mmCIF file of C-alpha atoms in Angstrom:
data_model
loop_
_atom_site.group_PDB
_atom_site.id
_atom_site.type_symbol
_atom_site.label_atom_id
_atom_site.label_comp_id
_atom_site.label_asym_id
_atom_site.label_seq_id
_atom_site.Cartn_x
_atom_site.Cartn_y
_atom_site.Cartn_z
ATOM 1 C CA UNK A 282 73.172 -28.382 -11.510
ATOM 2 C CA UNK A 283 73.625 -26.284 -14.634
ATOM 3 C CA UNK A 284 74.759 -23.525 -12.485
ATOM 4 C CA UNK A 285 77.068 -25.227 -10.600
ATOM 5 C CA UNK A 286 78.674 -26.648 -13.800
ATOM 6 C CA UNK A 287 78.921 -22.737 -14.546
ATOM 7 C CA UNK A 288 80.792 -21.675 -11.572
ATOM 8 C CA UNK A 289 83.071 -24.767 -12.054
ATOM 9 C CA UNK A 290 84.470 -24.539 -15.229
ATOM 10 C CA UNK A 291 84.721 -20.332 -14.410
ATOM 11 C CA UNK A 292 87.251 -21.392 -11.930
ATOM 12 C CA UNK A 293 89.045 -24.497 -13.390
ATOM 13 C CA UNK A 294 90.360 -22.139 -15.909
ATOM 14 C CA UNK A 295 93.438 -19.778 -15.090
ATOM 15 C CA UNK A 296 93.169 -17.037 -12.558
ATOM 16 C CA UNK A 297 91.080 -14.101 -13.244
ATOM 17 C CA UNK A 298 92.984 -10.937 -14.540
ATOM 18 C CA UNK A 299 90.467 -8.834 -12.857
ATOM 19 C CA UNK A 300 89.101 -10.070 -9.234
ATOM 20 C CA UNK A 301 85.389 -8.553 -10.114
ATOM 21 C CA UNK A 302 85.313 -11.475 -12.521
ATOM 22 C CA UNK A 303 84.000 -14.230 -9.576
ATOM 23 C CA UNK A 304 81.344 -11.218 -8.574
ATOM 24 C CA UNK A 305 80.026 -10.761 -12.562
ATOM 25 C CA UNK A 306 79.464 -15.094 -12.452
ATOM 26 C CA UNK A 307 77.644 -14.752 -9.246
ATOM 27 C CA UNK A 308 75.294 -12.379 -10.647
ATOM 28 C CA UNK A 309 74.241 -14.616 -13.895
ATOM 29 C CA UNK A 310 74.104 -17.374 -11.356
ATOM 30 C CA UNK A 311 71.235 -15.469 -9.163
ATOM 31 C CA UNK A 312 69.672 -14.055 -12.776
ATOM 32 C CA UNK A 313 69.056 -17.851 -13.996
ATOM 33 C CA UNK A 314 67.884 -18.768 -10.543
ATOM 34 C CA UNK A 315 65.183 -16.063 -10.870
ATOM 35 C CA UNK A 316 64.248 -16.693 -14.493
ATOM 36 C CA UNK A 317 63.729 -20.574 -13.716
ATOM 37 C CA UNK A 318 61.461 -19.736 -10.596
ATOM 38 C CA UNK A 319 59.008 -17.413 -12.655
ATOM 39 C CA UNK A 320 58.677 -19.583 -15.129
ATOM 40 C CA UNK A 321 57.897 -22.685 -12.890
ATOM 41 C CA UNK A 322 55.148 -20.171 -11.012
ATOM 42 C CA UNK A 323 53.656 -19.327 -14.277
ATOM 43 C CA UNK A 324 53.451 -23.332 -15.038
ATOM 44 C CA UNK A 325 52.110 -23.721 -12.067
ATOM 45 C CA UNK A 326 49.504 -21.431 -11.558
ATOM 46 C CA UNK A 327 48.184 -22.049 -15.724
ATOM 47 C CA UNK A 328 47.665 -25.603 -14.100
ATOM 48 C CA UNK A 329 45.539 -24.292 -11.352
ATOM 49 C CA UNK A 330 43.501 -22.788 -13.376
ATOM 50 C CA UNK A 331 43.229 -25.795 -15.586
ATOM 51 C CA UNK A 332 42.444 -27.909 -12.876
ATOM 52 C CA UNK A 333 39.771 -25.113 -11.572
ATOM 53 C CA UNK A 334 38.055 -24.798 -15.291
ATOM 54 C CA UNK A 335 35.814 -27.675 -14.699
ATOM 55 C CA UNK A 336 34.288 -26.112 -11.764
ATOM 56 C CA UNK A 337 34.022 -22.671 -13.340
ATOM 57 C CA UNK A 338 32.214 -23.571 -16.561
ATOM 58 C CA UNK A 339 29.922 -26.626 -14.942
ATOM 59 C CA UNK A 340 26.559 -25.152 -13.191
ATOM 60 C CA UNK A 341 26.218 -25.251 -9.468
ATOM 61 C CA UNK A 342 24.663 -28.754 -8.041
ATOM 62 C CA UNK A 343 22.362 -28.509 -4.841
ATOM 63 C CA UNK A 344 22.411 -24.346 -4.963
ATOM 64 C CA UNK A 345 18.816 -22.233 -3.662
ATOM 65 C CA UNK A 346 17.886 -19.281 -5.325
ATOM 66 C CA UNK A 347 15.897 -16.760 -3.314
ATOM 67 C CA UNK A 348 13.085 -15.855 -5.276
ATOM 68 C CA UNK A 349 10.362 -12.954 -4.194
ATOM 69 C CA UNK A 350 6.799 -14.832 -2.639
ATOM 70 C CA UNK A 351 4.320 -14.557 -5.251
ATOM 71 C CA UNK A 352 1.887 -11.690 -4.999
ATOM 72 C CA UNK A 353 -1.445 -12.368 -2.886
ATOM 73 C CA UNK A 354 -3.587 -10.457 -5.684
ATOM 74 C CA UNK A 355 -4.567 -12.043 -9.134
ATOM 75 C CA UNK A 356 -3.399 -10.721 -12.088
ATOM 76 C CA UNK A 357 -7.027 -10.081 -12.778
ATOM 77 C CA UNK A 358 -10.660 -10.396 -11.148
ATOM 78 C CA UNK A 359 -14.073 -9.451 -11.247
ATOM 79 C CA UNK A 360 -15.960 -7.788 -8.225
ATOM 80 C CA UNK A 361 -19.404 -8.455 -6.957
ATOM 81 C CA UNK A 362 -21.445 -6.310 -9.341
ATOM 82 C CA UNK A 363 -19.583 -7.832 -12.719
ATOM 83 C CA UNK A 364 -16.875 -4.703 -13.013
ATOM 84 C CA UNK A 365 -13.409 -6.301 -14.340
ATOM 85 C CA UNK A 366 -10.162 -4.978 -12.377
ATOM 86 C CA UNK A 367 -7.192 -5.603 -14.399
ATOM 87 C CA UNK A 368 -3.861 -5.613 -12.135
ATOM 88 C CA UNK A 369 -1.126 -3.094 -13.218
ATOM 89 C CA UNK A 370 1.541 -3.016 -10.395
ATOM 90 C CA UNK A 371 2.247 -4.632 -6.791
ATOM 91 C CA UNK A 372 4.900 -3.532 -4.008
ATOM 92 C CA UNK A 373 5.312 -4.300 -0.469
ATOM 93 C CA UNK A 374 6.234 -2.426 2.533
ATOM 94 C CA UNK A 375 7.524 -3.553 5.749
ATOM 95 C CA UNK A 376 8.124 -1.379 9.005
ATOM 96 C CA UNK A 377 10.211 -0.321 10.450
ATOM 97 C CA UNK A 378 12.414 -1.147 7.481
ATOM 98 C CA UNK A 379 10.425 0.990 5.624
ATOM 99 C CA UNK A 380 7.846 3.139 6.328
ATOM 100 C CA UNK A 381 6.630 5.281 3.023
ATOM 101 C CA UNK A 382 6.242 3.390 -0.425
ATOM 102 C CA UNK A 383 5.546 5.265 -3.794
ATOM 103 C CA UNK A 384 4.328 3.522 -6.629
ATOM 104 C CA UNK A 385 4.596 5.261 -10.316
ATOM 105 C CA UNK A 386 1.166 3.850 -12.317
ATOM 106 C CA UNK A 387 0.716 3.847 -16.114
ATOM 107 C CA UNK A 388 -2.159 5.194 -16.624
ATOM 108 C CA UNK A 389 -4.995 4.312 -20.058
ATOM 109 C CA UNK A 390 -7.669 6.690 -18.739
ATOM 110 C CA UNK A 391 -9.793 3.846 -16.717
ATOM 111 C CA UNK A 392 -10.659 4.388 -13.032
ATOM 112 C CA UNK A 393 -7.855 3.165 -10.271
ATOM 113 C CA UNK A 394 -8.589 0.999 -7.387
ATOM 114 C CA UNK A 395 -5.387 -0.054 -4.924
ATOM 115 C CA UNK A 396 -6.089 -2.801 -2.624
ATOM 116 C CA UNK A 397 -3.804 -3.876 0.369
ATOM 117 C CA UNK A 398 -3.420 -7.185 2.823
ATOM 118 C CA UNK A 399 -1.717 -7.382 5.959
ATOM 119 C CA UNK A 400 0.827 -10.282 5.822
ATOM 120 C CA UNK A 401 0.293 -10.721 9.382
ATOM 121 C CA UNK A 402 -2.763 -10.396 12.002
ATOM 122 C CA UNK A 403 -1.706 -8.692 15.099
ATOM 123 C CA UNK A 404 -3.982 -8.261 18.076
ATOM 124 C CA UNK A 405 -3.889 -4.630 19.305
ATOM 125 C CA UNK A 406 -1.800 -3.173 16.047
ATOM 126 C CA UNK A 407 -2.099 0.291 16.297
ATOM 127 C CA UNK A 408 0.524 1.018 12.616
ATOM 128 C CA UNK A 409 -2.320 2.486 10.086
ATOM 129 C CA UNK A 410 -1.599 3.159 6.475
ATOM 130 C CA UNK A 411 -2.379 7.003 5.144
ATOM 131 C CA UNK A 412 -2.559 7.061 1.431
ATOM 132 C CA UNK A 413 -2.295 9.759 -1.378
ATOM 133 C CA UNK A 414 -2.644 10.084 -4.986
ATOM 134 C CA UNK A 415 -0.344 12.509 -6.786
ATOM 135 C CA UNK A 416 -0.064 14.214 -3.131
ATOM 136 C CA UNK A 417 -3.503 14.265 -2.568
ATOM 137 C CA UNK A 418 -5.227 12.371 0.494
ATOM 138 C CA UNK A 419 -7.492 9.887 0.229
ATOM 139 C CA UNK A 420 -8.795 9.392 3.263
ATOM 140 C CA UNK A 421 -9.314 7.612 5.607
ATOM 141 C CA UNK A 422 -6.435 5.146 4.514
ATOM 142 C CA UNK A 423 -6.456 1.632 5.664
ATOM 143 C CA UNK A 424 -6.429 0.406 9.445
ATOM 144 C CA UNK A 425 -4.182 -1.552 11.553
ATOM 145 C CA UNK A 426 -3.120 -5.064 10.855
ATOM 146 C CA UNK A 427 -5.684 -6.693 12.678
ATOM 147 C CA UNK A 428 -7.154 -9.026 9.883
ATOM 148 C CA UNK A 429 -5.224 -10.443 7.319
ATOM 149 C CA UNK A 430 -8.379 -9.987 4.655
ATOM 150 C CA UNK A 431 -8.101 -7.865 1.695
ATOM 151 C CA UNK A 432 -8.884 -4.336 1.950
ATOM 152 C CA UNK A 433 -10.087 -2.105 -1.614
ATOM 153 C CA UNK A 434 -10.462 1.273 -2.068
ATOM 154 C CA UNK A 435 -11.381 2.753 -5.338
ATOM 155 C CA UNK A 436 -8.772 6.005 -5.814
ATOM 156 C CA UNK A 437 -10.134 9.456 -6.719
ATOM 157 C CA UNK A 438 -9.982 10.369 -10.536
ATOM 158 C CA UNK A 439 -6.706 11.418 -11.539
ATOM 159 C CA UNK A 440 -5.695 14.533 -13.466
ATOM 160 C CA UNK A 441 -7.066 15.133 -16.998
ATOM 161 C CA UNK A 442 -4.428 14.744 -19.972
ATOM 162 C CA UNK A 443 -1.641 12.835 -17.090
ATOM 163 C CA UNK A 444 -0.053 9.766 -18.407
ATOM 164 C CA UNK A 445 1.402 8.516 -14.755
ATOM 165 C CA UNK A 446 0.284 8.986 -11.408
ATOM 166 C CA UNK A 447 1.999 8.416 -8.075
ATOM 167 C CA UNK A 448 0.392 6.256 -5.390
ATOM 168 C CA UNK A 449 2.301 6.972 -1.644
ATOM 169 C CA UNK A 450 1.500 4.734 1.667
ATOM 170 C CA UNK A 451 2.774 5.902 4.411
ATOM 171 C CA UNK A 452 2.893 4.230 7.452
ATOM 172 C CA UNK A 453 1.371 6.370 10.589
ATOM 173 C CA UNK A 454 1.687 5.145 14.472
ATOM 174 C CA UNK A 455 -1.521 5.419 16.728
ATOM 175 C CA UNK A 456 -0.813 6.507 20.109
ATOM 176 C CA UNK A 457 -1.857 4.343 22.802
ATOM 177 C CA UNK A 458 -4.167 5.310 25.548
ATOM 178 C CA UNK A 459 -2.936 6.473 28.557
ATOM 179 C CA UNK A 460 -5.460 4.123 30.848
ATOM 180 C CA UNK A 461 -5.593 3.184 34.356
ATOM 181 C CA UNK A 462 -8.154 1.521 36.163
ATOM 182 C CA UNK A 463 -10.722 3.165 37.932
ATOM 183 C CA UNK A 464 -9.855 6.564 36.416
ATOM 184 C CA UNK A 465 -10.308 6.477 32.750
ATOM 185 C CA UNK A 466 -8.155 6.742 29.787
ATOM 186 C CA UNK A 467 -6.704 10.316 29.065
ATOM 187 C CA UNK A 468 -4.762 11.050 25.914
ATOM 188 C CA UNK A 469 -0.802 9.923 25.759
ATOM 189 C CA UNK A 470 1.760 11.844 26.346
ATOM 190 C CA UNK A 471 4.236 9.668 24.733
ATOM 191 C CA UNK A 472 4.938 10.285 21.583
ATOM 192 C CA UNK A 473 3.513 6.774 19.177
ATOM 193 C CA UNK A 474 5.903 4.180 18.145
ATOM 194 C CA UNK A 475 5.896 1.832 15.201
ATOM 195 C CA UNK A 476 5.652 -1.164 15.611
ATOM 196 C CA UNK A 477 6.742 -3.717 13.158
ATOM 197 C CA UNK A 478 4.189 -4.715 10.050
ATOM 198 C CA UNK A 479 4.229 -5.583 6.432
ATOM 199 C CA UNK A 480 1.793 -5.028 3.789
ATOM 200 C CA UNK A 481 1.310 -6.493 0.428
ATOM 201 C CA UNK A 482 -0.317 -3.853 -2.112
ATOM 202 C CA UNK A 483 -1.719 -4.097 -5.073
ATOM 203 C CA UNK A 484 -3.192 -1.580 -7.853
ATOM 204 C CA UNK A 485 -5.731 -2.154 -10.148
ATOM 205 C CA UNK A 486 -7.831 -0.561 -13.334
ATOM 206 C CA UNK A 487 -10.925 -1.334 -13.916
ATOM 207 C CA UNK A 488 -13.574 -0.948 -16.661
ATOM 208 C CA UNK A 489 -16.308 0.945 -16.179
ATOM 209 C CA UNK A 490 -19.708 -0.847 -17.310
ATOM 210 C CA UNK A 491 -21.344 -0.127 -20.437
ATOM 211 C CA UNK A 492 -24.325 0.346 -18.748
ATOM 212 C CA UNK A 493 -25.266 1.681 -15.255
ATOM 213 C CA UNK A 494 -25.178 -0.493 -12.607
ATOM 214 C CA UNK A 495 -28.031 0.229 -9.489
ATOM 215 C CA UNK A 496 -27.251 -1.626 -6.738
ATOM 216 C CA UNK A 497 -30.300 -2.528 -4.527
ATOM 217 C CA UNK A 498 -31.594 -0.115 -1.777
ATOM 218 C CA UNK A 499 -29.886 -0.458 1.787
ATOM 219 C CA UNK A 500 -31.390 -2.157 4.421
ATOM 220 C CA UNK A 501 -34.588 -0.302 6.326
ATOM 221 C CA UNK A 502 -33.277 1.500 9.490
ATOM 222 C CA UNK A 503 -34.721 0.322 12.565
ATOM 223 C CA UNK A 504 -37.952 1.670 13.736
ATOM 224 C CA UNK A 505 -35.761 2.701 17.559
ATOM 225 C CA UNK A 506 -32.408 2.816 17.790
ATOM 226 C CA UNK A 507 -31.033 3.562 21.123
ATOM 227 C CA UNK A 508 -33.196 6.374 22.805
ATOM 228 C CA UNK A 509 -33.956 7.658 19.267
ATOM 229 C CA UNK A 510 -37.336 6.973 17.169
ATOM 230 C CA UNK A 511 -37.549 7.258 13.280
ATOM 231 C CA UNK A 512 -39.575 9.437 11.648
ATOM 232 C CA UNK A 513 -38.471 9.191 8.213
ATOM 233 C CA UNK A 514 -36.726 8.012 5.644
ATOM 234 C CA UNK A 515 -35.775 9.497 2.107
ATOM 235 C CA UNK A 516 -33.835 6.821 -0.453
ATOM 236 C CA UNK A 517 -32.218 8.194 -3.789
ATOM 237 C CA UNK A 518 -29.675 6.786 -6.562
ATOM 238 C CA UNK A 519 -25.960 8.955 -6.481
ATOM 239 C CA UNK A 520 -25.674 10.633 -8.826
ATOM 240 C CA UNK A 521 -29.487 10.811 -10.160
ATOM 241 C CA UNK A 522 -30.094 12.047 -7.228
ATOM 242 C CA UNK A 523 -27.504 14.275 -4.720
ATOM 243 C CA UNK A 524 -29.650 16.763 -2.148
ATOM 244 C CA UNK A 525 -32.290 15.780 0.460
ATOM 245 C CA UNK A 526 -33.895 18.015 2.912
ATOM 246 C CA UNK A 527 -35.934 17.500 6.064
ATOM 247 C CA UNK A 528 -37.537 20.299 8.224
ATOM 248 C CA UNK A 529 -38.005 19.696 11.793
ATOM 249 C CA UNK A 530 -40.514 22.188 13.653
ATOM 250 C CA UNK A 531 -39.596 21.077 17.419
ATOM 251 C CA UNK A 532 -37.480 22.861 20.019
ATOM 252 C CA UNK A 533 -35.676 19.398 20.899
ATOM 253 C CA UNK A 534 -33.016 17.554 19.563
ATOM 254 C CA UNK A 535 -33.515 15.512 16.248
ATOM 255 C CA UNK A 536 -30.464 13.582 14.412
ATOM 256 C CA UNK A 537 -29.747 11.853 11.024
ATOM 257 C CA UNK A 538 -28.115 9.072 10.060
ATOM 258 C CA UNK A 539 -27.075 7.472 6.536
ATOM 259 C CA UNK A 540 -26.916 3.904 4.631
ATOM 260 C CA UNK A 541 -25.733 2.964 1.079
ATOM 261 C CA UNK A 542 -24.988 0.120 -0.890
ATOM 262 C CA UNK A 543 -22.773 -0.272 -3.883
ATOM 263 C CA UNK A 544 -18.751 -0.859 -5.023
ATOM 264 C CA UNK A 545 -18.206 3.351 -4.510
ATOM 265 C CA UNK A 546 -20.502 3.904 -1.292
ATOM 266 C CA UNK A 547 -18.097 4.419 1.249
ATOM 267 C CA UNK A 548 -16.540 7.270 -1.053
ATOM 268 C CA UNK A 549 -20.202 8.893 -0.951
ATOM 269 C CA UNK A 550 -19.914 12.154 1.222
ATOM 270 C CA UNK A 551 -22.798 13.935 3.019
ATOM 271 C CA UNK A 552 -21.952 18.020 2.595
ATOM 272 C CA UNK A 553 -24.380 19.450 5.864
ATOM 273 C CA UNK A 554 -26.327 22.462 5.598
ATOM 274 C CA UNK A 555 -28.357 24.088 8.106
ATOM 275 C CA UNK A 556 -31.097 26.786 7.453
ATOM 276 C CA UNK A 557 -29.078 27.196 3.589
ATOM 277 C CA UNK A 558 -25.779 27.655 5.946
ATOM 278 C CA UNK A 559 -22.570 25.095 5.163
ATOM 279 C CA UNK A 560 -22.111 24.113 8.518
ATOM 280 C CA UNK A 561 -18.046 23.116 7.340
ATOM 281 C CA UNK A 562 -19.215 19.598 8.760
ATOM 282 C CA UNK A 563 -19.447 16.182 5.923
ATOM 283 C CA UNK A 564 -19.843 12.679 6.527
ATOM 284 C CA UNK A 565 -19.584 9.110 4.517
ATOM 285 C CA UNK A 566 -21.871 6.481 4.239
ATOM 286 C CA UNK A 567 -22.395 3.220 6.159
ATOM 287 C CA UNK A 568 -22.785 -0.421 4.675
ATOM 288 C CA UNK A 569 -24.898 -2.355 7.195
ATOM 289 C CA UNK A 570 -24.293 -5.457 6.201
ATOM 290 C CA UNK A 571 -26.993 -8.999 6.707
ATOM 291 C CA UNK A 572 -25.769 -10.529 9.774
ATOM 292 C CA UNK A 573 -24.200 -8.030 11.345
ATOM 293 C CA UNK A 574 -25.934 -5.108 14.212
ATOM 294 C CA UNK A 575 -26.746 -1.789 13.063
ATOM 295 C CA UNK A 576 -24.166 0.198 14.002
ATOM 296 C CA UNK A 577 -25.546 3.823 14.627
ATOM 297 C CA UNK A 578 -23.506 6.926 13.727
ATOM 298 C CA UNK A 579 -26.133 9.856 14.406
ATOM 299 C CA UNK A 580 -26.000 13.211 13.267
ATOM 300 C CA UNK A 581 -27.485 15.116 16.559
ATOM 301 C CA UNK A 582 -29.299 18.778 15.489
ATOM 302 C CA UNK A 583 -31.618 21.182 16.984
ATOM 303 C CA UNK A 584 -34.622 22.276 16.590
ATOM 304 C CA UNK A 585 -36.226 24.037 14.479
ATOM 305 C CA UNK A 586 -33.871 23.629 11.464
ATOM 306 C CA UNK A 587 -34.024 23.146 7.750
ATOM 307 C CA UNK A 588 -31.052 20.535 7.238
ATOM 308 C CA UNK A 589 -30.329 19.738 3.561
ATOM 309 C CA UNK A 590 -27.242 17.464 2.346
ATOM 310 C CA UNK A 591 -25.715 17.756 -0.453
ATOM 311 C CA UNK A 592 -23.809 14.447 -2.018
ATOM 312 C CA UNK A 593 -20.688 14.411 -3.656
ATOM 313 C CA UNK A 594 -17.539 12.106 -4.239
ATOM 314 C CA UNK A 595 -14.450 12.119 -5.587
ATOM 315 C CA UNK A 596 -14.561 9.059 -7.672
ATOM 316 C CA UNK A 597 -16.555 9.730 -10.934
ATOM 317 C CA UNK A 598 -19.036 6.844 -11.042
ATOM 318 C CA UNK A 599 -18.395 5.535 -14.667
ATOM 319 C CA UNK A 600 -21.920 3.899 -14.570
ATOM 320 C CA UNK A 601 -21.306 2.129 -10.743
ATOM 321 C CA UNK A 602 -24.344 4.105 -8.979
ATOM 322 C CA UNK A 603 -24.764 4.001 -5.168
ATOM 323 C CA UNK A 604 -28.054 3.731 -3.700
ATOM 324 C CA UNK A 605 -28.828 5.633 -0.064
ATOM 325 C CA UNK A 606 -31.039 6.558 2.443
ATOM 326 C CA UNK A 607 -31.008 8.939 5.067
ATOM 327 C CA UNK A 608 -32.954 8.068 8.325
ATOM 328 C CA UNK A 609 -34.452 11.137 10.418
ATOM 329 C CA UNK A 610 -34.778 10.518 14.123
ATOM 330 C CA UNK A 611 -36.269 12.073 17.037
#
């Protein structure tokens, strides 16, 4: 309305001496028009915000927040011989999103143990886990997900004077067996796939005992196993005791095989020497468990041969002995 009034009383008055003058009131007409519009926007939009402020500053009603599952392993426990593991870092690692995980571990100078559980149970899985320490293996790494217990291995000692060491998993496929019936199985061609899986993993310290712990012997070997008879048996306490010897006189066959008991005894290794020869060959150490078959894993020489073995292991003891026997067949 004001504008109109302007353009009114611009030409009630006597006729413009110069005809631009009707052009110049235009122009402040359109000016005021555009000065009244931005400040009506900037009213409106201060309202807005206004009006929004409520929602802006009040919390969320009825809103989920993904949070990470807790962690299978406790923060700490104590294993069957009394030793205390205390946790100091957990990961996870899912394939085929993933399939190599490196964990960076404080270290205080106690002995490392990492432990692992299969989230899932899969019949058939044939997606292993290799492990390392500071690029070192540590074999044999953990197996396919086909149990969803949880798995421990104690790691080897780390380097003297290091503050941090670096734990990697990686994820390996096992090829499937080329198999058809009537004729066998033959290796695969095709090159292994991995399948999906997913891993929790955990890593642990733990304290070694003031005092040495002896674990009881294994249990006897059976008197026949198979085709083969026993002849003897030697027992000894790792690392009291870490050599045995036998001496067969025969021109037949004769084999070996080996038991232990104890938290460390499946990372126990059997060094083989033949006539004071390294034969290059080593082998672990077998739990036979109550309740379960013996499980034979024979050694096969011949005769006649001095065989000595030699024990070692990567994972200094810290007062956890392992107890053994070797069982000498014929």
């Amino acid at each position: 309305m004001s504008d109109l009034r302007a353009l009114l009383d611009d030409h009630a008055g006597p006729s413009p001496a110069n005809p631009a003058r009707l052009a110049a009131v235009m122009t402040r007409v359109r000016r005021r028009r555009v000065r009244r519009a931005a400040a009506l926007s900037g009213t409106a939009g201060m309202a807005a915000v206004l009006l929004a402020l409520p929602y802006i500053l009040s919390p969320a009603q009825d809103t989920e927040i993904a949070t990470a599952p807790a962690s299978p392993f406790p923060e700490r426990y104590t294993a069957e011989d009394g030793v205390d593991h205390t946790r100091l870092e957990t990961a996870r690692l899912a394939v085929p999103d993933d399939t190599k995980l490196s964990i960076t571990i404080p270290l205080s100078g106690k002995p490392l143990e990492v432990a692992v559980k299969c989230r899932k149970a899969v019949k058939g899985a044939r997606v292993s886990l290799a492990v390392a320490l500071d690029r070192r293996p540590v074999p044999p790494g953990f197996p396919p997900c086909t149990t969803t217990d949880v798995l421990r291995w104690p790691l080897p000692d780390t380097r003297p004077g290091a503050t941090t060491a670096t734990l990697t998993l990686t994820a390996q496929a096992i090829a499937k067996p080329n198999c058809a019936p009537g004729k066998g199985c033959r290796p695969s061609t095709a090159p292994p796939t991995l399948d999906p899986a997913a891993w929790d993993i955990a890593v642990y310290e733990w304290t070694p005992p003031a005092e040495p712990i002896i674990p009881a012997p294994p249990r006897a070997f059976p008197p026949n196993a198979s085709d083969w008879k026993l002849l003897r048996t030697d027992s000894g306490v790792y690392p009291r005791d870490k050599e045995v010897s036998f001496t067969y006189t025969g021109k037949g066959r004769f084999a070996f095989d080996k038991l232990c008991s104890g938290a460390l005894s499946r990372q126990l290794r059997f060094r083989v020497f033949r006539d004071g020869r390294d034969t290059g060959s080593a082998g672990d150490c077998a739990i036979w468990e109550e309740g379960r078959p013996f499980r034979m894993a024979m050694a096969v020489e011949r005769g006649p041969a001095r065989i000595t073995l030699r024990l070692d292991s990567p994972v200094s003891p810290n007062n956890r002995f392992v107890s053994w026997s070797v069982g000498w067949y014929d």
